[in-house]
Amino acid sequence: MPYQYGTLCGPRNIRLLSVIEAKPGEPLVAELSEHSLDHDASYIALSYAWDTGCELRALRIHDTDLLIHSNLYRCLECLWEKGIRTATWTDAICINQADDAEKSIQVPLMSDIYRGAAKVYVWLDRATDEERMAVRQLSNIVLGLEAADPALTLGALSATEAHTTFKSIGIPAPSSDVWVHLARVLNRPWFNRLWVLQEVLLARHISVLCGAEETEWDQITRFERQVLRRGLHKILQGTEFSSLQIFHMLNTIANFTTCKTRMLASPSKTEVPTPVLLHVMRRKKVTLSVDRIYGILSLVPPHLKSRVVIDYEAAPTAVHADFVKLNLPTDSMLELLSQVYGPDPGRPAALPSWCPELDRPPPINRFGGNNGMDSGYHAGFALPFVPKQVVATDTHSSIITLSGFQVDAVVEIKNGFDTPFASQINSDDAAKLLKWEQEVRALAKRALKGKDGWRNEYARALLADRALTADNMYCACEDDCLQTHERYLAHLRDVADLRTSASRPKYPMVDALADRVFIATEGGRIGYARPAVQVGDTVCVFENSIVPFILRFEGTDKPGRLVGEAYVSNLMRGEVLELEKSGLVRREDIRMT
């Protein structure tokens, strides 16, 4: 007989699960009890990856059967075998998943549930003996790496040097299988599930279970930092993973740390800035698109959370757009607009142009937001930056209004170069990139009309006027950009001529090119824009914006549509304010839909 859920007695009541019997060959026997979050209750909470494709197992509750996914069942078995008998909260069992009305009440409580748990157990599912052994060594590996010389970059050592050095600091040899087994563990589906973001950020104490092997969450985040600092990407990659997979794997873990840091820096120490949340969650996996919003509500300010009505029957595009619209008035840097790809055939027609596609991974290497501030950009304001409301929304329509300037128009476009993500660049790609650079150089010379210093302006634009620190963070470019660029071209020529592969140095031009095209404007400016840009599109600078934006107007009285952020030479550091003083541009209300 299937288990039948009863109705919870109060709006802040939850169910807790207790496994009471486990016999070999028989279903686990458990019971559900009701508790109020307003009263003390000792319980643990589970964080695991839903797997709708796995088999179902029967859990016996009050002489009835509740079918649950086998990976959750294995977690409950593991906890029992480890002697953990504490009452447990887990969403798949403690919330009636077939009752949307109950879900609408319970989902907003998840922040209090995870905050109130004595411990959160992360379940990475069963593991091989080798994976358990690798997890068992994780603590010693982290200690060895942290104790080593801070300037030591292990990934740059020769094979002989690496073998000796790894041994001297007490970590497995570069050829050890431990590294690839750790990579397999860190590549588990759990890391890419959206709901786990709030579960980790709100938890007081987190233990990670890989099979029966247990480690602390802190060990994983410290390991990720050491891999980046020591250049251990290739060792983790082995022959099983691509460099892109390792990048995403490490970036996923780093995102937890970024969100935690931003949360602790907030006045309440419980909120993550919405632009950061939306950027991170777009790489996460959800079963239902609306959960891209509902799954982060525990991390947004209460005044915003209270204005979101959880409705699992609503259209996802409407849920996404309504949430972004709620946040625009407080987005004083216009970071959310920087997350927009622009119009393309796959974009939902019902989605306003100013709303990012939240079911699509975010643009990489954005110019706007914190990246832009670190790079010295301040297109729409004079320093220092002063937060203020810069977007007005319309309750009854999708139109938003921003104060700003229509500065220039796009007159020429050169398609971008699709740079493969790899630590190596081969001769064919080097030759193609050199050919692309020659064509763009010719475009820049035409746009800049060969004026004195055009080559320097061109080189600075190619780098998007930014440099990279030793920690691979962006900063304002203080070097001679032309010399830097010529050195990179010389490297490409060597690779092309040798007809072989070589290491590709980290170079800002390669990042600036990612998913962008090169443009020239009517006013003699050059830069980068999103691929959807067209000749005739308008370059706008909004008040308080970090970067310029490209808009498309289809009539003088109609609102514009956002094409995306841009880098435009001589518009990145408040120059538009001087143009306003000279009467060359005028401030106006610019509408966007």
XYZ file of C-alpha atoms in Angstrom:
593
model
C 0.000 0.000 0.000
C 1.508 3.380 -0.989
C 2.247 5.956 1.693
C -0.295 8.791 2.006
C 0.902 12.159 3.247
C -1.195 13.985 5.815
C -1.671 17.754 5.932
C 0.869 19.668 8.014
C -0.722 21.399 11.006
C 1.041 24.784 10.733
C 2.669 27.031 8.100
C 6.095 26.592 9.737
C 5.776 22.888 10.446
C 8.045 20.348 8.762
C 8.338 16.580 8.715
C 11.417 14.777 10.026
C 12.411 11.236 9.051
C 13.765 8.651 11.461
C 15.038 5.294 10.220
C 14.202 2.792 12.953
C 15.133 -0.580 11.481
C 17.401 -1.993 8.783
C 17.493 -5.736 8.082
C 19.482 -7.385 5.280
C 17.323 -8.032 2.215
C 14.376 -6.039 3.582
C 13.299 -2.413 3.044
C 14.431 0.211 5.520
C 11.736 0.909 8.113
C 11.192 4.541 9.065
C 8.708 6.957 10.520
C 7.808 10.578 9.823
C 7.064 13.019 12.621
C 5.933 16.629 12.539
C 7.889 19.477 14.135
C 7.610 23.261 14.221
C 10.586 25.369 13.161
C 9.629 27.757 15.938
C 10.612 25.164 18.548
C 13.992 23.551 19.106
C 14.494 20.215 17.372
C 17.756 18.355 16.852
C 18.034 17.078 13.287
C 20.417 16.724 10.360
C 19.672 17.666 6.743
C 20.725 15.907 3.557
C 22.092 17.445 0.381
C 22.259 15.125 -2.619
C 21.701 15.048 -6.385
C 18.243 14.100 -7.534
C 18.479 11.384 -10.162
C 15.126 10.987 -11.868
C 16.564 8.283 -14.114
C 17.602 5.845 -11.402
C 15.526 2.990 -10.036
C 13.039 3.457 -7.205
C 13.297 1.698 -3.848
C 10.559 1.201 -1.249
C 10.928 2.837 2.139
C 8.542 1.387 4.760
C 6.745 4.143 6.675
C 3.941 3.222 9.076
C 3.411 -0.127 7.297
C 3.091 1.574 3.889
C 5.577 2.019 1.044
C 7.064 5.321 -0.087
C 9.052 5.004 -3.320
C 12.276 7.033 -3.353
C 15.230 7.207 -5.731
C 17.890 4.597 -5.094
C 20.710 7.111 -4.534
C 18.777 8.643 -1.606
C 17.991 5.149 -0.315
C 21.722 4.325 -0.361
C 22.403 7.507 1.629
C 19.947 6.460 4.333
C 21.556 3.002 4.415
C 25.006 4.571 4.764
C 23.936 6.808 7.650
C 22.424 3.792 9.426
C 25.601 1.761 8.923
C 27.678 4.641 10.342
C 25.489 4.603 13.443
C 23.828 7.960 12.760
C 20.301 7.789 14.201
C 19.483 11.523 14.324
C 16.167 12.648 12.855
C 16.702 13.713 9.244
C 15.226 16.259 6.883
C 15.390 15.530 3.157
C 13.235 17.259 0.574
C 12.191 14.211 -1.449
C 10.658 12.547 1.607
C 9.768 15.348 4.007
C 7.891 17.408 1.386
C 4.947 15.910 -0.476
C 6.375 16.304 -3.965
C 2.980 15.610 -5.557
C 1.354 18.568 -3.792
C 2.290 21.897 -5.433
C 0.396 23.808 -2.748
C 2.503 22.235 -0.005
C 5.691 22.800 -2.004
C 4.799 26.492 -2.309
C 4.743 26.709 1.500
C 7.706 24.436 2.268
C 10.218 25.747 -0.289
C 10.439 29.228 1.357
C 11.198 27.474 4.668
C 14.329 25.773 3.345
C 16.590 28.601 4.500
C 15.431 28.062 8.091
C 15.609 24.280 7.695
C 19.252 24.209 6.556
C 20.254 27.004 8.919
C 18.722 25.114 11.826
C 20.235 21.700 11.067
C 22.913 20.477 13.497
C 24.831 19.191 10.467
C 24.313 18.930 6.716
C 25.520 15.716 5.086
C 26.474 15.998 1.424
C 25.931 12.636 -0.261
C 28.059 12.049 -3.371
C 26.662 8.502 -3.729
C 28.598 5.241 -3.678
C 32.282 5.135 -4.518
C 34.936 2.710 -5.669
C 37.665 1.588 -3.282
C 40.120 3.827 -5.168
C 37.848 6.869 -4.839
C 37.376 6.297 -1.120
C 41.149 5.982 -0.715
C 41.659 9.256 -2.609
C 39.166 11.058 -0.365
C 40.918 9.576 2.676
C 44.180 11.191 1.503
C 42.612 14.571 0.762
C 43.353 16.108 4.159
C 47.070 15.233 3.985
C 47.299 16.492 0.390
C 45.767 19.827 1.389
C 48.108 20.190 4.375
C 51.151 19.380 2.217
C 50.197 21.894 -0.464
C 49.390 24.636 2.045
C 52.708 24.161 3.860
C 54.791 24.380 0.668
C 56.593 27.524 -0.478
C 53.864 30.019 -1.524
C 55.762 30.804 -4.731
C 55.972 27.145 -5.804
C 54.072 26.399 -9.028
C 54.032 22.611 -9.265
C 52.495 22.524 -12.718
C 55.532 24.295 -14.196
C 58.076 21.711 -13.001
C 59.776 19.175 -15.243
C 58.865 15.519 -14.731
C 62.031 14.870 -12.706
C 61.636 18.018 -10.589
C 57.960 17.281 -9.997
C 58.597 13.745 -8.765
C 61.176 14.973 -6.251
C 59.175 18.003 -5.136
C 55.869 16.157 -4.691
C 57.673 13.602 -2.530
C 59.374 16.295 -0.450
C 56.081 17.989 0.475
C 54.387 14.679 1.209
C 51.799 14.431 -1.565
C 51.219 11.626 -4.130
C 53.482 11.552 -7.184
C 52.215 13.300 -10.343
C 51.696 9.886 -11.943
C 49.633 8.571 -9.017
C 46.062 7.489 -9.760
C 44.967 9.392 -6.646
C 44.702 12.607 -8.695
C 42.336 11.239 -11.316
C 40.217 9.560 -8.632
C 39.912 12.905 -6.860
C 38.886 14.487 -10.171
C 36.200 11.808 -10.577
C 34.850 12.586 -7.114
C 34.789 16.331 -7.788
C 33.018 15.691 -11.088
C 29.999 14.065 -9.371
C 26.558 15.395 -10.425
C 25.941 16.853 -6.957
C 28.317 19.760 -7.595
C 26.235 20.950 -10.546
C 22.805 20.799 -8.886
C 21.249 24.223 -8.196
C 19.465 23.429 -4.943
C 22.721 22.450 -3.229
C 23.944 26.050 -3.432
C 21.654 27.242 -0.653
C 22.081 23.971 1.225
C 25.846 24.529 1.489
C 25.812 28.289 2.029
C 23.287 28.182 4.864
C 24.708 25.149 6.681
C 26.495 25.546 10.014
C 28.565 22.365 9.642
C 29.016 20.249 6.496
C 30.341 16.725 6.127
C 30.794 15.116 2.722
C 30.140 11.402 2.228
C 31.672 9.630 -0.745
C 30.345 6.170 -0.096
C 31.201 5.531 3.547
C 34.300 7.771 3.402
C 33.734 11.096 5.156
C 35.554 14.402 4.804
C 34.823 18.004 5.659
C 33.524 20.448 3.030
C 36.345 22.784 4.009
C 38.876 20.235 2.696
C 37.321 20.378 -0.772
C 37.338 24.177 -1.020
C 40.910 24.368 0.263
C 41.973 21.724 -2.264
C 40.388 23.710 -5.115
C 42.319 26.847 -4.090
C 45.604 24.938 -3.982
C 45.019 23.358 -7.408
C 44.576 26.828 -8.898
C 47.477 28.345 -6.972
C 49.880 25.489 -7.725
C 48.879 24.934 -11.366
C 47.795 21.320 -10.871
C 45.146 21.337 -13.619
C 47.045 18.997 -15.968
C 47.674 16.446 -13.220
C 43.971 16.317 -12.372
C 43.115 16.153 -16.049
C 45.128 13.027 -16.735
C 43.895 11.239 -19.845
C 40.262 11.098 -18.716
C 39.194 14.741 -18.618
C 39.531 17.679 -20.986
C 40.992 20.994 -19.858
C 37.505 22.493 -20.222
C 36.035 19.854 -17.886
C 38.700 20.561 -15.265
C 38.105 24.304 -15.623
C 34.356 23.921 -15.057
C 34.937 21.465 -12.216
C 37.194 23.871 -10.318
C 35.083 26.897 -11.216
C 31.996 25.166 -9.823
C 33.678 24.671 -6.451
C 35.105 28.206 -6.510
C 31.585 29.561 -7.031
C 30.515 28.162 -3.664
C 33.374 30.092 -2.047
C 32.580 33.264 -3.986
C 28.944 33.163 -2.915
C 29.889 32.457 0.709
C 32.326 35.380 0.730
C 29.751 37.753 -0.758
C 27.112 36.473 1.674
C 29.288 37.076 4.744
C 30.096 40.557 3.420
C 26.392 41.485 3.261
C 24.913 43.525 6.135
C 22.763 40.582 7.274
C 25.454 37.968 6.486
C 22.677 35.862 4.924
C 22.271 37.357 1.434
C 24.153 36.947 -1.840
C 23.914 39.780 -4.414
C 21.400 38.790 -7.085
C 23.782 39.333 -10.052
C 26.241 36.914 -8.439
C 23.490 34.358 -7.772
C 22.102 34.531 -11.317
C 25.560 34.188 -12.833
C 26.396 31.131 -10.708
C 23.041 29.351 -10.951
C 22.931 29.450 -14.755
C 25.500 26.643 -14.884
C 23.551 24.563 -12.395
C 21.051 21.836 -13.247
C 17.385 21.838 -12.272
C 14.480 19.578 -13.099
C 12.045 22.483 -13.523
C 13.052 25.799 -15.086
C 11.104 27.829 -12.492
C 13.396 26.386 -9.818
C 16.178 28.596 -11.161
C 14.398 31.291 -9.161
C 12.727 29.278 -6.414
C 15.998 27.445 -5.705
C 17.845 30.657 -4.756
C 15.104 32.480 -2.811
C 16.670 31.509 0.504
C 19.689 33.636 -0.415
C 17.995 36.871 -1.516
C 16.977 39.821 0.726
C 13.702 39.270 2.609
C 11.962 42.244 0.962
C 12.535 40.621 -2.463
C 11.807 37.088 -1.308
C 8.440 38.197 0.084
C 7.400 39.597 -3.308
C 7.951 36.307 -5.163
C 4.880 34.080 -5.300
C 5.912 30.452 -5.752
C 3.720 29.058 -8.497
C 4.750 25.812 -10.174
C 2.145 26.290 -12.897
C 3.558 29.659 -14.039
C 5.429 30.040 -17.335
C 9.210 29.899 -16.688
C 9.931 32.981 -18.832
C 7.437 34.998 -16.774
C 8.956 33.779 -13.480
C 12.473 34.618 -14.692
C 11.556 38.059 -16.070
C 9.493 39.049 -13.024
C 12.370 38.189 -10.688
C 14.964 40.080 -12.742
C 12.598 43.056 -12.960
C 12.250 43.075 -9.149
C 16.032 43.311 -8.861
C 16.784 45.912 -11.551
C 16.048 48.983 -9.373
C 18.713 47.904 -6.850
C 21.256 46.822 -9.501
C 23.178 50.085 -9.413
C 26.072 48.751 -11.546
C 23.730 47.248 -14.181
C 25.425 43.879 -13.731
C 22.256 42.054 -14.772
C 22.283 43.755 -18.177
C 25.881 42.574 -18.667
C 24.637 38.985 -18.392
C 22.475 39.289 -21.536
C 23.690 37.497 -24.666
C 21.423 39.462 -26.987
C 18.896 38.419 -29.617
C 19.457 35.094 -31.337
C 17.188 32.428 -32.856
C 17.066 30.379 -29.657
C 15.996 33.192 -27.350
C 12.401 32.855 -26.032
C 10.225 35.414 -27.820
C 8.334 36.269 -24.619
C 11.511 37.224 -22.753
C 12.231 40.993 -22.533
C 15.553 41.915 -24.124
C 16.918 43.154 -20.768
C 16.365 39.766 -19.078
C 19.217 37.209 -19.188
C 18.359 33.737 -20.482
C 18.581 31.934 -17.174
C 18.371 28.464 -18.737
C 21.542 29.210 -20.699
C 25.079 29.293 -19.238
C 26.253 32.858 -18.545
C 28.564 34.773 -20.857
C 32.189 34.190 -19.934
C 34.672 36.980 -19.195
C 32.069 39.724 -18.938
C 33.287 43.308 -19.232
C 30.676 44.598 -16.782
C 30.181 44.084 -13.061
C 33.101 43.426 -10.738
C 35.351 42.364 -13.620
C 34.860 45.819 -15.100
C 35.524 47.641 -11.837
C 38.742 45.655 -11.365
C 39.721 46.561 -14.938
C 39.235 50.254 -14.222
C 36.074 50.718 -16.291
C 33.578 53.385 -15.210
C 31.838 54.347 -18.450
C 28.825 56.114 -16.935
C 30.194 57.839 -13.850
C 33.121 59.713 -12.357
C 35.036 57.990 -9.581
C 34.398 57.116 -6.821
C 31.428 54.871 -7.548
C 28.271 55.785 -5.617
C 25.481 53.146 -5.559
C 22.043 54.488 -6.430
C 18.876 53.454 -8.244
C 19.348 53.902 -11.973
C 16.512 51.794 -13.456
C 12.810 52.633 -13.397
C 10.384 49.774 -14.083
C 6.772 49.802 -15.251
C 4.394 47.643 -13.200
C 2.086 47.066 -16.162
C 4.580 46.442 -18.985
C 8.025 45.070 -19.766
C 9.424 48.553 -20.445
C 12.268 49.823 -18.262
C 13.741 53.329 -18.341
C 17.343 54.378 -17.772
C 19.004 57.797 -17.804
C 21.893 57.887 -20.257
C 23.340 58.867 -23.605
C 23.047 57.659 -27.200
C 26.668 58.192 -28.173
C 27.547 56.416 -31.399
C 26.468 53.907 -34.055
C 28.037 50.674 -35.308
C 29.191 50.923 -38.945
C 31.456 47.893 -39.441
C 31.706 44.412 -37.924
C 34.383 41.757 -38.104
C 33.341 38.310 -36.915
C 35.188 37.056 -33.874
C 37.693 34.228 -33.775
C 36.455 31.114 -32.003
C 39.376 30.425 -29.684
C 39.323 26.819 -28.440
C 39.552 26.410 -24.672
C 42.849 24.652 -24.179
C 46.203 25.162 -22.544
C 47.796 24.378 -25.906
C 47.402 26.109 -29.253
C 48.208 24.260 -32.460
C 49.766 25.649 -35.628
C 46.495 25.765 -37.590
C 44.734 27.796 -34.897
C 47.761 30.074 -34.589
C 47.740 30.730 -38.354
C 43.992 31.439 -38.328
C 44.319 33.817 -35.394
C 47.149 35.677 -37.142
C 45.021 36.073 -40.275
C 42.087 37.332 -38.189
C 44.340 39.852 -36.445
C 45.589 41.235 -39.788
C 42.018 41.788 -40.969
C 40.996 43.456 -37.702
C 44.097 45.662 -37.788
C 43.046 46.876 -41.237
C 39.518 47.594 -39.959
C 40.914 49.540 -36.993
C 43.200 51.610 -39.231
C 40.204 52.595 -41.379
C 38.053 53.414 -38.362
C 40.775 55.432 -36.638
C 41.697 57.060 -39.969
C 45.394 56.316 -39.465
C 45.744 59.096 -36.877
C 48.873 59.387 -34.785
C 48.963 56.698 -32.149
C 46.304 54.552 -33.846
C 48.377 51.405 -33.371
C 48.518 51.950 -29.605
C 44.773 52.607 -29.455
C 44.170 49.486 -31.536
C 46.379 47.297 -29.302
C 44.710 48.676 -26.175
C 41.272 47.912 -27.638
C 42.308 44.362 -28.577
C 43.241 43.743 -24.931
C 40.023 45.503 -23.829
C 42.435 47.766 -21.925
C 43.006 45.208 -19.209
C 45.796 43.003 -17.922
C 46.018 39.856 -15.826
C 47.489 39.595 -12.352
C 49.531 36.630 -11.159
C 46.289 35.200 -9.720
C 44.583 35.408 -13.151
C 42.399 38.320 -12.046
C 41.717 41.319 -14.281
C 43.187 44.726 -13.575
C 43.690 47.976 -15.487
C 46.379 47.704 -18.149
C 49.347 49.873 -17.162
C 51.871 48.344 -19.586
C 52.708 49.246 -23.142
C 49.811 47.425 -24.833
C 51.430 47.530 -28.259
C 54.582 45.792 -27.029
C 52.516 43.206 -25.164
C 50.458 42.529 -28.265
C 53.481 42.266 -30.555
C 55.088 39.720 -28.212
C 51.942 37.601 -28.408
C 51.883 37.827 -32.209
C 55.526 36.728 -32.303
C 54.604 33.692 -30.195
C 51.768 32.849 -32.621
C 54.109 33.156 -35.615
C 56.566 30.767 -33.983
C 53.808 28.209 -33.384
C 52.458 28.590 -36.941
C 55.915 28.247 -38.489
C 56.914 25.236 -36.395
C 53.779 23.315 -37.422
C 53.388 22.033 -33.903
C 51.517 22.767 -30.675
C 52.782 24.993 -27.896
C 51.569 26.344 -24.605
C 49.190 29.246 -25.020
C 50.012 32.088 -22.653
C 47.096 33.642 -20.805
C 46.347 36.765 -22.805
C 43.486 39.277 -22.384
C 42.757 39.445 -26.130
C 41.831 35.749 -26.180
C 39.376 36.291 -23.323
C 37.947 39.456 -24.881
C 37.292 37.536 -28.095
C 35.223 34.869 -26.361
C 31.741 34.945 -27.915
C 32.248 38.464 -29.300
C 32.858 40.308 -32.556
C 35.057 43.309 -33.312
C 33.284 46.553 -34.221
C 33.997 50.027 -35.574
C 31.708 52.992 -35.047
C 30.645 56.078 -36.939
C 32.463 58.254 -34.419
C 35.829 56.581 -35.000
C 35.816 54.153 -32.099
C 36.626 50.446 -32.027
C 35.932 47.589 -29.643
C 33.986 44.411 -28.944
C 30.263 43.565 -28.921
C 28.070 40.488 -28.732
C 27.709 38.484 -31.992
C 24.084 39.609 -32.514
C 25.189 43.223 -33.158
C 24.214 44.721 -36.513
C 25.324 47.741 -38.517
C 23.184 50.678 -37.392
C 22.869 49.572 -33.765
C 23.335 52.318 -31.171
C 26.145 52.577 -28.615
C 24.658 53.824 -25.319
C 26.226 54.734 -21.997
C 23.844 54.673 -19.034
C 24.237 56.608 -15.825
C 26.309 54.581 -13.342
C 27.047 51.852 -15.910
C 30.428 50.170 -15.741
C 30.493 49.604 -19.522
C 28.644 50.809 -22.638
C 25.742 48.812 -24.070
C 24.498 48.222 -27.611
C 20.788 48.865 -28.266
C 18.664 48.348 -31.375
C 15.946 50.900 -32.111
C 13.339 50.155 -34.758
C 11.612 53.540 -34.698
C 12.094 56.929 -33.075
C 9.211 56.493 -30.640
C 9.716 52.818 -29.836
C 11.717 51.407 -26.923
C 15.055 49.881 -27.819
C 16.037 46.253 -27.451
C 19.249 45.277 -25.696
C 21.891 43.580 -27.846
C 24.428 43.300 -25.032
C 27.350 44.901 -23.256
C 30.349 46.254 -25.163
C 33.898 47.483 -24.918
C 34.203 50.725 -26.921
C 37.460 52.678 -27.022
C 37.390 56.141 -25.463
C 34.082 55.441 -23.720
C 35.241 53.227 -20.848
C 36.375 55.750 -18.236
C 33.743 58.432 -17.919
C 34.592 60.186 -21.208
C 30.877 60.553 -21.959
C 30.602 63.059 -19.091
C 33.172 65.284 -20.824
C 31.264 64.904 -24.080
C 28.138 66.050 -22.241
C 29.925 69.128 -20.902
C 31.062 69.960 -24.450
C 27.498 69.656 -25.736
C 28.384 66.722 -28.022
C 25.877 64.369 -26.370
C 22.793 64.974 -24.258
C 21.424 63.073 -21.311
C 17.978 61.526 -21.912
C 15.608 58.849 -20.655
C 16.219 55.732 -22.737
C 13.473 53.119 -22.791
C 14.128 49.418 -23.274
C 11.779 46.466 -23.678
